[in-house]
PDB file of N, CA and C in Angstrom:
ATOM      1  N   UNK A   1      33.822-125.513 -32.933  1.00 85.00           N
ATOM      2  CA  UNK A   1      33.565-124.308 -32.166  1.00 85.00           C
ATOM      3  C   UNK A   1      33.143-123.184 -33.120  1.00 85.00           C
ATOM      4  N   UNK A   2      31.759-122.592 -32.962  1.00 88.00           N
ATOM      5  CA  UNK A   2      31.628-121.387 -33.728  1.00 88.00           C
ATOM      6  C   UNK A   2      32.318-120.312 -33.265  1.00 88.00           C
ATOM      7  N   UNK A   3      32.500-119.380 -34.764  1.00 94.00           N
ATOM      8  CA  UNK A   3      33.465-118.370 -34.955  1.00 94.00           C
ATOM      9  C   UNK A   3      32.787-117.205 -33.718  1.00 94.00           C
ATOM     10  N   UNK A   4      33.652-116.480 -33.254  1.00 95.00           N
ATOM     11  CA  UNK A   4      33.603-115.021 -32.021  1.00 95.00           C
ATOM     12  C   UNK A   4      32.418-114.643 -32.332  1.00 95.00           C
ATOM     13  N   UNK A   5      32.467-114.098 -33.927  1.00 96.00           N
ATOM     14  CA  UNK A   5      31.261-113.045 -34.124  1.00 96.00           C
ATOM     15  C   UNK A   5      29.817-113.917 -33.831  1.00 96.00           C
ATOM     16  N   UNK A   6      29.671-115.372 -34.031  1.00 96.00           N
ATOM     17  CA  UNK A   6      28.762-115.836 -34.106  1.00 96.00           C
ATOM     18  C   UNK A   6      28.119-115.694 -32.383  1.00 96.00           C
ATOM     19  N   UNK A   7      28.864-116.001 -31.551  1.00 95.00           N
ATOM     20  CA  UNK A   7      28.876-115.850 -29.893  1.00 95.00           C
ATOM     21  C   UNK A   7      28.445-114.874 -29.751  1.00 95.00           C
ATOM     22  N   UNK A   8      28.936-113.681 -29.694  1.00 97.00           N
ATOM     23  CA  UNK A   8      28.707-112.237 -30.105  1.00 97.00           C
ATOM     24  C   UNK A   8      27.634-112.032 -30.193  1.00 97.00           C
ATOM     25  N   UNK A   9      26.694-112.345 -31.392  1.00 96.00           N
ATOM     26  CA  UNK A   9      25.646-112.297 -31.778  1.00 96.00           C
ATOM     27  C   UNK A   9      24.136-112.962 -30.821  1.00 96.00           C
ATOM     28  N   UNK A  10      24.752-114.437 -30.817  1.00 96.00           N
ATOM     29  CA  UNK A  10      23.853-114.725 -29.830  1.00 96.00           C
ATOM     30  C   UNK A  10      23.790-114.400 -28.887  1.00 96.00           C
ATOM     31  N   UNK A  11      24.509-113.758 -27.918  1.00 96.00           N
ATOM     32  CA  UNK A  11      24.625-113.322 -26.537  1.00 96.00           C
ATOM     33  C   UNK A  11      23.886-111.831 -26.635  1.00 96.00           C
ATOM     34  N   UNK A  12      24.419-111.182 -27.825  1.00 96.00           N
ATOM     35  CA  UNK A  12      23.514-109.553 -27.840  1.00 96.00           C
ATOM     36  C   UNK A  12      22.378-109.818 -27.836  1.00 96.00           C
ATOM     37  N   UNK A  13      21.681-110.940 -29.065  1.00 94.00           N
ATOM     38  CA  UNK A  13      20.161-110.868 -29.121  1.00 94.00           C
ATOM     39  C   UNK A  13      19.658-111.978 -27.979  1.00 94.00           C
ATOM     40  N   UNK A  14      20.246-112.119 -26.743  1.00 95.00           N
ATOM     41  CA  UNK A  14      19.992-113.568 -26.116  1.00 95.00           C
ATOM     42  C   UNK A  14      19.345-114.449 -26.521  1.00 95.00           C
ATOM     43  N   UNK A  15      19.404-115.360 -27.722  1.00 96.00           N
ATOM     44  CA  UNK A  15      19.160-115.949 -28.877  1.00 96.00           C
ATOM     45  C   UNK A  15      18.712-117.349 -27.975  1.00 96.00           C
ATOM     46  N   UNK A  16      19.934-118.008 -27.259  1.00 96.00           N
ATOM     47  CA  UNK A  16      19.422-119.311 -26.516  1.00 96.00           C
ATOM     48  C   UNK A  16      18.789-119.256 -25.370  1.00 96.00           C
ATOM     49  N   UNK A  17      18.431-118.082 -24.803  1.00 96.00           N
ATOM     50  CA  UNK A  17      17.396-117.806 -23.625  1.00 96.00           C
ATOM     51  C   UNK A  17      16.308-117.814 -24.439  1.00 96.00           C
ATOM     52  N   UNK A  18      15.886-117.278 -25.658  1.00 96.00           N
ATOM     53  CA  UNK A  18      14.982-116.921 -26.297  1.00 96.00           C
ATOM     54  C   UNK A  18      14.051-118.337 -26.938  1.00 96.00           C
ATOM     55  N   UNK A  19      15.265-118.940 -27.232  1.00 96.00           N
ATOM     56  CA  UNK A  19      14.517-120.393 -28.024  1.00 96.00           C
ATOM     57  C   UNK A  19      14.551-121.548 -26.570  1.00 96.00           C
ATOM     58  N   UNK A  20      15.088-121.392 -25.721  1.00 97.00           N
ATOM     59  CA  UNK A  20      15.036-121.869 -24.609  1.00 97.00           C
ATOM     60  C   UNK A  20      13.364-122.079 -24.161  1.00 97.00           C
ATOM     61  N   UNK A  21      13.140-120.728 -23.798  1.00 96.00           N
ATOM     62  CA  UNK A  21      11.940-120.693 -23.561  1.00 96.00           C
ATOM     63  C   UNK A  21      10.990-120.891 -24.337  1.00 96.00           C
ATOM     64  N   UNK A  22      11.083-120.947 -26.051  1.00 97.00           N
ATOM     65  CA  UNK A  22       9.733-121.521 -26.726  1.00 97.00           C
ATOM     66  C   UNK A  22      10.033-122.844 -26.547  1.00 97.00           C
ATOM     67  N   UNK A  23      10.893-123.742 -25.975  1.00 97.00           N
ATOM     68  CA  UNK A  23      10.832-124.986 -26.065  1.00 97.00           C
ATOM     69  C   UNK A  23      10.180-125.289 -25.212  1.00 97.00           C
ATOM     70  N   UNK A  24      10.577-124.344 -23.967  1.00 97.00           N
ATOM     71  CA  UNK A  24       9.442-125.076 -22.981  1.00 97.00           C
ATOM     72  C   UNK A  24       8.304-124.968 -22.985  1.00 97.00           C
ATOM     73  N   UNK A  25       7.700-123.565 -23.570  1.00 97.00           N
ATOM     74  CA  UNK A  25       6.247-123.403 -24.122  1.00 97.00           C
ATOM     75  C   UNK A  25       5.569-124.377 -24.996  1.00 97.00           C
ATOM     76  N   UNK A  26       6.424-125.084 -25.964  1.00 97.00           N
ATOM     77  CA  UNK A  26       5.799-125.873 -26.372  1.00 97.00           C
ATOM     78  C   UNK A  26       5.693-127.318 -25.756  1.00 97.00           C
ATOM     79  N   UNK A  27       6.614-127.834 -24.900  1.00 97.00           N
ATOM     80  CA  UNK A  27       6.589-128.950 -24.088  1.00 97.00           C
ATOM     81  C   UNK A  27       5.607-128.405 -23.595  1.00 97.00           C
ATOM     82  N   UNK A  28       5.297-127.803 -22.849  1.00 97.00           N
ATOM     83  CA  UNK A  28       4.546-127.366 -21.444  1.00 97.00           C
ATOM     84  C   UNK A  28       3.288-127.388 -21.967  1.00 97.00           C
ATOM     85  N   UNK A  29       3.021-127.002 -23.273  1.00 97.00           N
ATOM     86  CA  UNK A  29       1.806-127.269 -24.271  1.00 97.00           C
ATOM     87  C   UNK A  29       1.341-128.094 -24.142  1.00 97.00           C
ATOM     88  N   UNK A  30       2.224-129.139 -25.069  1.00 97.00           N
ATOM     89  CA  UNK A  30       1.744-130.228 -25.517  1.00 97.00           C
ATOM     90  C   UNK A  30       1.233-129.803 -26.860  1.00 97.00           C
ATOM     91  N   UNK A  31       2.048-129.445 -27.486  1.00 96.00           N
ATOM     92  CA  UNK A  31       1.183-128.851 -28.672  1.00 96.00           C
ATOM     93  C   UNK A  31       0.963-130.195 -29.679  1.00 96.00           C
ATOM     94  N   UNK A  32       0.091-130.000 -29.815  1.00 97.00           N
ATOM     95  CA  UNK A  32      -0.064-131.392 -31.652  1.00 97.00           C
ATOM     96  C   UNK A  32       0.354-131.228 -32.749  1.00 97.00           C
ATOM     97  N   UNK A  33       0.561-129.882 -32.846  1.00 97.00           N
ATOM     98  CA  UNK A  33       1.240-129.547 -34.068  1.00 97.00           C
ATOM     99  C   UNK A  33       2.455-128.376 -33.276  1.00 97.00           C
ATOM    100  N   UNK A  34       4.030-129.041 -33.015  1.00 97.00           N
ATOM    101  CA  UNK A  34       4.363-127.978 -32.670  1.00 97.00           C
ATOM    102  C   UNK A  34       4.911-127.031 -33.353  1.00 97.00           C
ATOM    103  N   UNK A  35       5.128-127.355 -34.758  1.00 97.00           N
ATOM    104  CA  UNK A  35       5.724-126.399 -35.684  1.00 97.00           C
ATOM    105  C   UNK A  35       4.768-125.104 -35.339  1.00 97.00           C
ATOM    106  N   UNK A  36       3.117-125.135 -35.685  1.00 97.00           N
ATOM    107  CA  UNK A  36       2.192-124.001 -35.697  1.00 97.00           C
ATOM    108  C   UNK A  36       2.308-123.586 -34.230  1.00 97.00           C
ATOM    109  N   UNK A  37       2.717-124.392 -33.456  1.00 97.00           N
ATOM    110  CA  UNK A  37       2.579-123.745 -31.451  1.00 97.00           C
ATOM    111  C   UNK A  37       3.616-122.899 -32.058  1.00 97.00           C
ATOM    112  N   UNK A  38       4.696-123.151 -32.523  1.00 97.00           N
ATOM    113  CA  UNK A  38       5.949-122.175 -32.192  1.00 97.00           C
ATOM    114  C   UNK A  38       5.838-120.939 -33.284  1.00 97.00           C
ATOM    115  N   UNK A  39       5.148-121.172 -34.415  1.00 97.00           N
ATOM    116  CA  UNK A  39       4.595-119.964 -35.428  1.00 97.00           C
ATOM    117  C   UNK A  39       4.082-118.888 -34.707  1.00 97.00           C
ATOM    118  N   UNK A  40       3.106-119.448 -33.737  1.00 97.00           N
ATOM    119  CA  UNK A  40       2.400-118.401 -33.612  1.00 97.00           C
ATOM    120  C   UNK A  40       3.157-117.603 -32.089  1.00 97.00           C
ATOM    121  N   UNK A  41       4.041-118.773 -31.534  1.00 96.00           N
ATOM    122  CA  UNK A  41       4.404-118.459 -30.103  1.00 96.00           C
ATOM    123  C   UNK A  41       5.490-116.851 -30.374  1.00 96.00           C
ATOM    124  N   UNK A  42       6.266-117.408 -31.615  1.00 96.00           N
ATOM    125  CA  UNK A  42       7.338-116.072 -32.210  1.00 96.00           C
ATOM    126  C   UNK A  42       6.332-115.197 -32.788  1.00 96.00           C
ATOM    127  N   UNK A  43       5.148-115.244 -33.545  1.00 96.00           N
ATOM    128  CA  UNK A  43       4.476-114.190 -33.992  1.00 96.00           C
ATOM    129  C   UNK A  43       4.444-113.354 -32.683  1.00 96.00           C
ATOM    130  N   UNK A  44       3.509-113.698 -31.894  1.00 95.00           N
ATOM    131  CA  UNK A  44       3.240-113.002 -30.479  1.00 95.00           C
ATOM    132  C   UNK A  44       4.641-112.535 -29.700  1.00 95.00           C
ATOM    133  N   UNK A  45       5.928-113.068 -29.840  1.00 93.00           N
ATOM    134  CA  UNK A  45       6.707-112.405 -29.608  1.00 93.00           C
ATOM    135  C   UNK A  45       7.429-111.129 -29.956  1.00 93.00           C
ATOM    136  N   UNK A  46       6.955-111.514 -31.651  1.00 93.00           N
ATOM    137  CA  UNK A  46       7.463-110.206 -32.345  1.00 93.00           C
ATOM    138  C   UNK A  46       6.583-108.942 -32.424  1.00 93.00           C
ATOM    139  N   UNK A  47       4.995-109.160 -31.629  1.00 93.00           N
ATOM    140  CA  UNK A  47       4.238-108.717 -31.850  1.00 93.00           C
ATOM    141  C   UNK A  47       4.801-107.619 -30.669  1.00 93.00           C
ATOM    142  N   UNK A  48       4.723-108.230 -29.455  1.00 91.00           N
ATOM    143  CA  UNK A  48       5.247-107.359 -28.259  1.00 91.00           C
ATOM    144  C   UNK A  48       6.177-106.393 -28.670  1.00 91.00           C
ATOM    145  N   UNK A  49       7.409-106.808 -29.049  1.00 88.00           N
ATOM    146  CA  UNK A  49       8.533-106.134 -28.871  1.00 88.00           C
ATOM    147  C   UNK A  49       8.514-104.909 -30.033  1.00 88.00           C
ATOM    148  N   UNK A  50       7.556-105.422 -30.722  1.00 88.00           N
ATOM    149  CA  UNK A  50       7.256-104.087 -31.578  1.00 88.00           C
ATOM    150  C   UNK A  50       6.279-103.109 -31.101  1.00 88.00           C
ATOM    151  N   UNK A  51       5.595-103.362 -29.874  1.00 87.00           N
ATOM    152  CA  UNK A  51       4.873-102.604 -29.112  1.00 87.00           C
ATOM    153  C   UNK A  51       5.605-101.803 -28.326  1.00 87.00           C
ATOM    154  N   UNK A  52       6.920-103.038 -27.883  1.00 85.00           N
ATOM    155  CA  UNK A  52       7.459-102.201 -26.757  1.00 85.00           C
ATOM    156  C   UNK A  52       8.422-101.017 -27.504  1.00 85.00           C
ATOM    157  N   UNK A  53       8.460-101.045 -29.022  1.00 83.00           N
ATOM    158  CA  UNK A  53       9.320 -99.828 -29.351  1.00 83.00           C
ATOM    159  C   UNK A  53       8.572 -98.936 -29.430  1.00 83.00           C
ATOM    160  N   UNK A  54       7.295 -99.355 -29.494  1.00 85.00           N
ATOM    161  CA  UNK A  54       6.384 -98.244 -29.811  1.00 85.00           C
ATOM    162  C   UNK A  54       5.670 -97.176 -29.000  1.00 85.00           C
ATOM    163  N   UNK A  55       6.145 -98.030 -27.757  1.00 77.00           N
ATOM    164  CA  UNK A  55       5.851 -96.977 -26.289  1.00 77.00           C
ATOM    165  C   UNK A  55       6.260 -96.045 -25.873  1.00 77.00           C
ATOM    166  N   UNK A  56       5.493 -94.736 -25.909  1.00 61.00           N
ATOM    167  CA  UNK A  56       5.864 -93.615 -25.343  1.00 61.00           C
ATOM    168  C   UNK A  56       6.160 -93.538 -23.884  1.00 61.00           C
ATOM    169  N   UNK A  57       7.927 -93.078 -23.486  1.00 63.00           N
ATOM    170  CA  UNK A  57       7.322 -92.854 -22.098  1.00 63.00           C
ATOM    171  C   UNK A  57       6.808 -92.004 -21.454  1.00 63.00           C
ATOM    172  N   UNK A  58       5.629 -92.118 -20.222  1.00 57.00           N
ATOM    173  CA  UNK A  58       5.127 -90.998 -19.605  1.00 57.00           C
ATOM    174  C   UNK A  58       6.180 -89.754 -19.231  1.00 57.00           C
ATOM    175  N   UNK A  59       7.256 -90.387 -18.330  1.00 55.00           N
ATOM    176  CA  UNK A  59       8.074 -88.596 -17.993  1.00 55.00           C
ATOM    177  C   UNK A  59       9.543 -88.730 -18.535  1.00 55.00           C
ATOM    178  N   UNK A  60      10.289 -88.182 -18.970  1.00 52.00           N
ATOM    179  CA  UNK A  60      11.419 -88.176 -19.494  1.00 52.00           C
ATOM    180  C   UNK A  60      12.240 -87.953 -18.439  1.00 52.00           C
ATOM    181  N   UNK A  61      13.381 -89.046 -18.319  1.00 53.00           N
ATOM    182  CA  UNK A  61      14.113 -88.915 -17.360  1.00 53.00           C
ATOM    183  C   UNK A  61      14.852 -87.261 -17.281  1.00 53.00           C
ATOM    184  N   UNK A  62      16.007 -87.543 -15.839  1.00 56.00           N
ATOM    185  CA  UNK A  62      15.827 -86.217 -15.601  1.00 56.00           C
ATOM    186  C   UNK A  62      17.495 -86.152 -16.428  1.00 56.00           C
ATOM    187  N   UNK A  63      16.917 -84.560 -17.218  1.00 58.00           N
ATOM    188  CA  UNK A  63      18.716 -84.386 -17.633  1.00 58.00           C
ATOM    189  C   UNK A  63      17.937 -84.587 -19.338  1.00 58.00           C
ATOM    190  N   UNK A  64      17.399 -85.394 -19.533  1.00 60.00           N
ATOM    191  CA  UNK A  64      16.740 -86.203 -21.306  1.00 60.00           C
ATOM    192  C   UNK A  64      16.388 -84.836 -21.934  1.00 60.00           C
ATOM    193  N   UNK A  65      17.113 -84.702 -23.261  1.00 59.00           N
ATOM    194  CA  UNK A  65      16.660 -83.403 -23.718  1.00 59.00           C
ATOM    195  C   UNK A  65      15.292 -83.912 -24.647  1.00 59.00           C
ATOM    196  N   UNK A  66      14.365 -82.777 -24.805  1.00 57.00           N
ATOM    197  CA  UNK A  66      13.045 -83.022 -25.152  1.00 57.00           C
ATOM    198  C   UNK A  66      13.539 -83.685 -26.856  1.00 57.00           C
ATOM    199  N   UNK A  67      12.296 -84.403 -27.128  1.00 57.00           N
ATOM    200  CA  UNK A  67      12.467 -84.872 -28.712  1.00 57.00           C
ATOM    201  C   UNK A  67      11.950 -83.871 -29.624  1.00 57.00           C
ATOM    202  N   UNK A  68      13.155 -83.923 -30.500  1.00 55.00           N
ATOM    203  CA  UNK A  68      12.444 -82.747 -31.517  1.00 55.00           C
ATOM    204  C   UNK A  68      11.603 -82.926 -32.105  1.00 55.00           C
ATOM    205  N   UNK A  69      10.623 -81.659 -32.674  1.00 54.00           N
ATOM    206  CA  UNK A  69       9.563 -81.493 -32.912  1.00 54.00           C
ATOM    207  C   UNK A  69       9.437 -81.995 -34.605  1.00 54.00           C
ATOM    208  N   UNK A  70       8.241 -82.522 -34.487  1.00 47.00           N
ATOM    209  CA  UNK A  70       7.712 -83.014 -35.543  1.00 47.00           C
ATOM    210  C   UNK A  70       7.611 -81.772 -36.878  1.00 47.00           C
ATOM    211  N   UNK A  71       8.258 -82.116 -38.147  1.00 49.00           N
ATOM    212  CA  UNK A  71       8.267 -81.566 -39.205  1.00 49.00           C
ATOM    213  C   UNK A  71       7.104 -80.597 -39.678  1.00 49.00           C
ATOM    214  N   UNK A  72       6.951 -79.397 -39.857  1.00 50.00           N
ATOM    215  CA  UNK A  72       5.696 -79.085 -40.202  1.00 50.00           C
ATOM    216  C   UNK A  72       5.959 -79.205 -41.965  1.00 50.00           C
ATOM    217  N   UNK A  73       4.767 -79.455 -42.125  1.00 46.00           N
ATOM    218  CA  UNK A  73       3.609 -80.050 -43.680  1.00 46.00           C
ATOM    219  C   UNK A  73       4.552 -78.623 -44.649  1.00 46.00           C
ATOM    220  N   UNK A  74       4.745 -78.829 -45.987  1.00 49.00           N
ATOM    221  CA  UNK A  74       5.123 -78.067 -46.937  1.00 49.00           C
ATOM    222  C   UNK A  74       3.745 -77.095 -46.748  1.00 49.00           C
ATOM    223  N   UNK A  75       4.284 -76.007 -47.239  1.00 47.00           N
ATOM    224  CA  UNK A  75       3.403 -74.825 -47.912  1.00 47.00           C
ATOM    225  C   UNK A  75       2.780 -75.342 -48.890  1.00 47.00           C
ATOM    226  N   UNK A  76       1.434 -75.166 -49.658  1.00 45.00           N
ATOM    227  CA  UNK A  76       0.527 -75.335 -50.312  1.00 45.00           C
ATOM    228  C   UNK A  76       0.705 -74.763 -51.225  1.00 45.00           C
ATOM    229  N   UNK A  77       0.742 -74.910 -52.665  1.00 47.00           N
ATOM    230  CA  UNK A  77       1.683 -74.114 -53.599  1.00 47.00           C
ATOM    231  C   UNK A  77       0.387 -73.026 -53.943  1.00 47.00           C
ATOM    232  N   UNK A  78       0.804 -71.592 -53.906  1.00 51.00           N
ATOM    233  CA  UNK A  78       0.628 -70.482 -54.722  1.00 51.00           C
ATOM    234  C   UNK A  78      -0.461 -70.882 -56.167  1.00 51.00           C
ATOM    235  N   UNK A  79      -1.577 -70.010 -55.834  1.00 46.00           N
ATOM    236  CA  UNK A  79      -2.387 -70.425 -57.267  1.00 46.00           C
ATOM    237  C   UNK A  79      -1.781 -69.213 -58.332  1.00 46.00           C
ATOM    238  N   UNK A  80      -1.856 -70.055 -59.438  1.00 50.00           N
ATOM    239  CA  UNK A  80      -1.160 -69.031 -60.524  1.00 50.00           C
ATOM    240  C   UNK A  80      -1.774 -67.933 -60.410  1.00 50.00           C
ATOM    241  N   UNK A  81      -1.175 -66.890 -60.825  1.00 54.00           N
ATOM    242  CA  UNK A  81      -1.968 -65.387 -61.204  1.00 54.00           C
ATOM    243  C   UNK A  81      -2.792 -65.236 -61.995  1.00 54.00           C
ATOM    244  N   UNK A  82      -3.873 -64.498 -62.174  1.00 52.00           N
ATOM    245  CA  UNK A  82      -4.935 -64.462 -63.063  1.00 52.00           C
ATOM    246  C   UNK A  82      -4.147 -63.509 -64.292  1.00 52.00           C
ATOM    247  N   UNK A  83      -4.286 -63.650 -65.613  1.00 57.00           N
ATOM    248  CA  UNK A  83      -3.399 -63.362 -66.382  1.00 57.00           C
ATOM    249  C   UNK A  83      -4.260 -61.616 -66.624  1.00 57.00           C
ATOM    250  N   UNK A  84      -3.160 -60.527 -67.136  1.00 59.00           N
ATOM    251  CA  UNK A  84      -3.934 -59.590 -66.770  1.00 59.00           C
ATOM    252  C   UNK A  84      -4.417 -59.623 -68.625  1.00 59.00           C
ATOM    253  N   UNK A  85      -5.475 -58.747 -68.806  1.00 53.00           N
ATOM    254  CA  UNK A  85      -6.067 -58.179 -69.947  1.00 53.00           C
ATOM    255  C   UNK A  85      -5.797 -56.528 -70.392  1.00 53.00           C
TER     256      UNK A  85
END
């Protein structure tokens, strides 16, 4: 029996729903090579979910305080003084 934390883990990242379904993608294939079906099947998975962090949403729920504002750029440093004569 694996240890709690290991359960834990798979259940947060739904780990055996996840490989569940590339199995059947690749049965359902028929792939000839299924090592490369399933390379590319997790590439394209990881591809999404890094999209989906990357999505802005259109309206902010209600109550959501606005996101703070983006950093403004340093000041441009000061040109030395012209030395006097």
């Amino acid at each position: 029996m694996a240890p709690a934390w290991v359960k834990e883990y798979v259940e947060k990242h739904k780990l055996q729903a996840m490989f569940e379904e590339a199995a059947n993608a690749v049965v359902k294939a028929k792939a000839p090579e299924p090592t490369s079906f399933l390379v590319e099947y997790f590439q394209k998975l990881h591809k999404k979910s890094q999209e989906a962090l990357l999505e802005i949403p259109a309206e902010k729920k209600e109550g959501e305080a606005p996101a703070p504002a983006a950093p403004e750029a340093p000041a441009a440093p000061e040109a030395p003084a012209a030395p006097e004569a």
